């Protein structure tokens, strides 16, 4: 059976003057989720957007909203993001003192709960939560900015995450975020990723709908090329 590949375009790379156009494009595309990066200028050296923008996006977005919180003390805003209609809430391991409690809180509100790992954080820190999380997000760049290069070592981390998931029979999906494009997508998926987050390679493409489709079908294309 073909592996199910999910694509989540990251709105961070969209033209903020025309956000409704960007969301409409995602609605019409083969994208599975819309990825929304919230940055506070404290945990990461950049500030992106927050609740008012997500509230507006929620009114037009027809795909599940996948919110990646790059903020300190993310637990302060779990209820708020739930009220905004967010479907997935992803917290960073590095910012979450009581991660287990926060995951339970997110589940009580019927959202999917995710944990993100910075490039320097080993996968083994997830040993004791892997069975209760829905999403494991491997940062394949240092968080804070779009348009950076994929860190090659991330492939080993994706493999280690896949192994951990299989050993523990967890149903968590592996999301890979940062520097993903049509060139490296197949390799990332073969390492074990389920979901490709892509910002600049989608919104910077001449035809973003086509770029999303290429990412979605990158395994077929790679098999086809190999004959
Ligand atoms: C980086 C963000 C990413 C970013 C990806 O901190 O978490 O989601 O938008 O952008 P690209 O695909 O351009 O690397
Ligand atoms: Zn992200």
Short mmCIF file of N, CA and C and ligand atoms in Angstrom, two decimals, residues 10 35-37 68 70 137 139 177 197, ligand 2:
data_model
loop_
_atom_site.label_atom_id
_atom_site.label_comp_id
_atom_site.label_asym_id
_atom_site.label_seq_id
_atom_site.Cartn_x
_atom_site.Cartn_y
_atom_site.Cartn_z
N UNK A 10 3.34 26.29 5.06
CA UNK A 10 3.52 27.19 6.20
C UNK A 10 3.23 28.63 5.79
N UNK A 35 -0.15 25.12 8.16
CA UNK A 35 0.80 25.25 9.27
C UNK A 35 0.95 26.73 9.63
N UNK A 36 0.80 27.04 10.92
CA UNK A 36 0.84 28.44 11.38
C UNK A 36 1.91 28.58 12.46
N UNK A 37 2.92 29.38 12.19
CA UNK A 37 4.07 29.53 13.09
C UNK A 37 3.89 30.75 13.98
N UNK A 68 2.04 25.85 15.41
CA UNK A 68 3.37 25.53 15.95
C UNK A 68 3.78 26.70 16.84
N UNK A 70 6.17 28.66 18.96
CA UNK A 70 7.58 28.90 19.31
C UNK A 70 7.60 30.05 20.31
N UNK A 137 7.12 16.75 15.92
CA UNK A 137 7.64 17.65 14.89
C UNK A 137 9.15 17.76 15.03
N UNK A 139 12.32 19.59 14.02
CA UNK A 139 12.80 20.83 13.39
C UNK A 139 14.06 20.49 12.60
N UNK A 177 9.88 19.91 9.62
CA UNK A 177 9.64 21.35 9.43
C UNK A 177 10.95 22.10 9.26
N UNK A 197 6.14 19.93 6.17
CA UNK A 197 5.80 21.35 6.29
C UNK A 197 6.68 22.08 5.28
ZN1 LIG B 2 6.77 25.58 11.92
#
